[in-house]
């Protein structure tokens, strides 16, 4: 399969180009497109055959459900049985934006899209290109992140092509994703709202609207997690990641020790530092992920840097932990999972 590459002006997307992609969606094809979180791999959410193609292209287990993307609130009512009161205040405050809400699904949503669940995950992305694509397609678009299953999510069109060239019909290049981590997935179906996956909208922001919010422990390898995606290894580059947590001076000391040890054994070591600590380390393979005091600078770079380390051919990545507040919670969730739980307390 030839993958059509469509470059658009992200500020002022050319409508004729969007329509080419929309035609592909209407015909049941697959189009990767930019959102404010990461790139999505889209298909008509109401067409079961099209949705199933997504799983094949990504090599994704079929029980891991897809998020359905809409661009107008009217589309929500077609997808769900009812909208709970709590959801309205969240929708008003955070849509369009990186918040995915779980609802009981309507008959119209095929099982292929929801991995057989009777709930459906819905979000309204805050990205011109994504919104126009949904509008011009005339259908809600099911879209997981546009990576091969298990790899870091793509935050630019080149990273999509690295995984998906020849496997999908088209990719729309609309520049870099702003957040760099996926949307927050929030389950409102129980009494207490539960964050199934921390993401672009922070726990603190949600608590301002909802009061108490729980975070599902994604790491502890639960047998039957509420969010099926949580049981799979994820976000992993080829290199082995070690996540070092603790006070900053102790992190630095530990990373230096580990780097020496791995290098002595003949491994090529990459260090994922921060702007504040970058100068403490020596060698070619040290990269600052961003500013500890502005976690968006880290989240927006994280996945593309993990892919960059792979292209540099490092065997081991030693990553500094950051505080789990604000977007730091999503960053640490991805790093923990990418490390396969190789977490070292300094
Ligand atoms: O930011 C994002 O959310 C991106 C962009 C493209 O919108 N999409 C994304 O999709 O990250 P994906 O498929 O990579 O992750 C969806 C997550 C998975 O962990 C999945 O298990 C969970 O949402 N999920 C989907 N439907 C669900 C449902 N009905 N109940 C519980 N969890 C669900
Ligand atoms: Mg994903």
Short mmCIF file of N, CA and C and ligand atoms in Angstrom, two decimals, residues 38 58 60 64 144-147 151 153 182 197 234-235, ligand 2:
data_model
loop_
_atom_site.label_atom_id
_atom_site.label_comp_id
_atom_site.label_asym_id
_atom_site.label_seq_id
_atom_site.Cartn_x
_atom_site.Cartn_y
_atom_site.Cartn_z
N UNK A 38 -1.24 13.82 20.56
CA UNK A 38 -0.32 13.03 19.73
C UNK A 38 -1.05 12.83 18.39
N UNK A 58 -1.93 -1.22 13.31
CA UNK A 58 -1.14 -0.97 14.52
C UNK A 58 -0.58 -2.23 15.15
N UNK A 60 -2.44 -4.05 16.99
CA UNK A 60 -2.96 -3.82 18.34
C UNK A 60 -3.90 -4.95 18.73
N UNK A 64 -8.45 -3.94 22.97
CA UNK A 64 -8.06 -2.62 23.48
C UNK A 64 -8.84 -1.55 22.72
N UNK A 144 -6.81 5.64 17.72
CA UNK A 144 -5.78 5.46 18.74
C UNK A 144 -4.56 6.27 18.32
N UNK A 145 -3.54 6.30 19.15
CA UNK A 145 -2.30 6.93 18.73
C UNK A 145 -1.75 6.18 17.50
N UNK A 146 -1.08 6.92 16.60
CA UNK A 146 -0.71 6.37 15.29
C UNK A 146 0.65 5.68 15.28
N UNK A 147 0.96 4.98 16.37
CA UNK A 147 2.21 4.21 16.45
C UNK A 147 1.91 2.73 16.31
N UNK A 151 5.06 0.91 20.82
CA UNK A 151 6.07 1.95 20.59
C UNK A 151 5.62 3.29 21.19
N UNK A 153 4.18 6.93 21.31
CA UNK A 153 3.21 7.59 20.43
C UNK A 153 3.91 8.64 19.56
N UNK A 182 -0.78 11.75 25.63
CA UNK A 182 -2.16 11.57 25.21
C UNK A 182 -3.13 12.24 26.18
N UNK A 197 -6.17 7.01 32.81
CA UNK A 197 -4.86 7.33 32.24
C UNK A 197 -4.62 8.82 32.43
N UNK A 234 4.08 -0.61 26.87
CA UNK A 234 3.71 0.57 26.11
C UNK A 234 4.84 1.56 26.03
N UNK A 235 4.77 2.41 25.06
CA UNK A 235 5.64 3.59 24.96
C UNK A 235 7.11 3.23 24.90
MG1 LIG B 2 -1.67 4.58 22.33
#
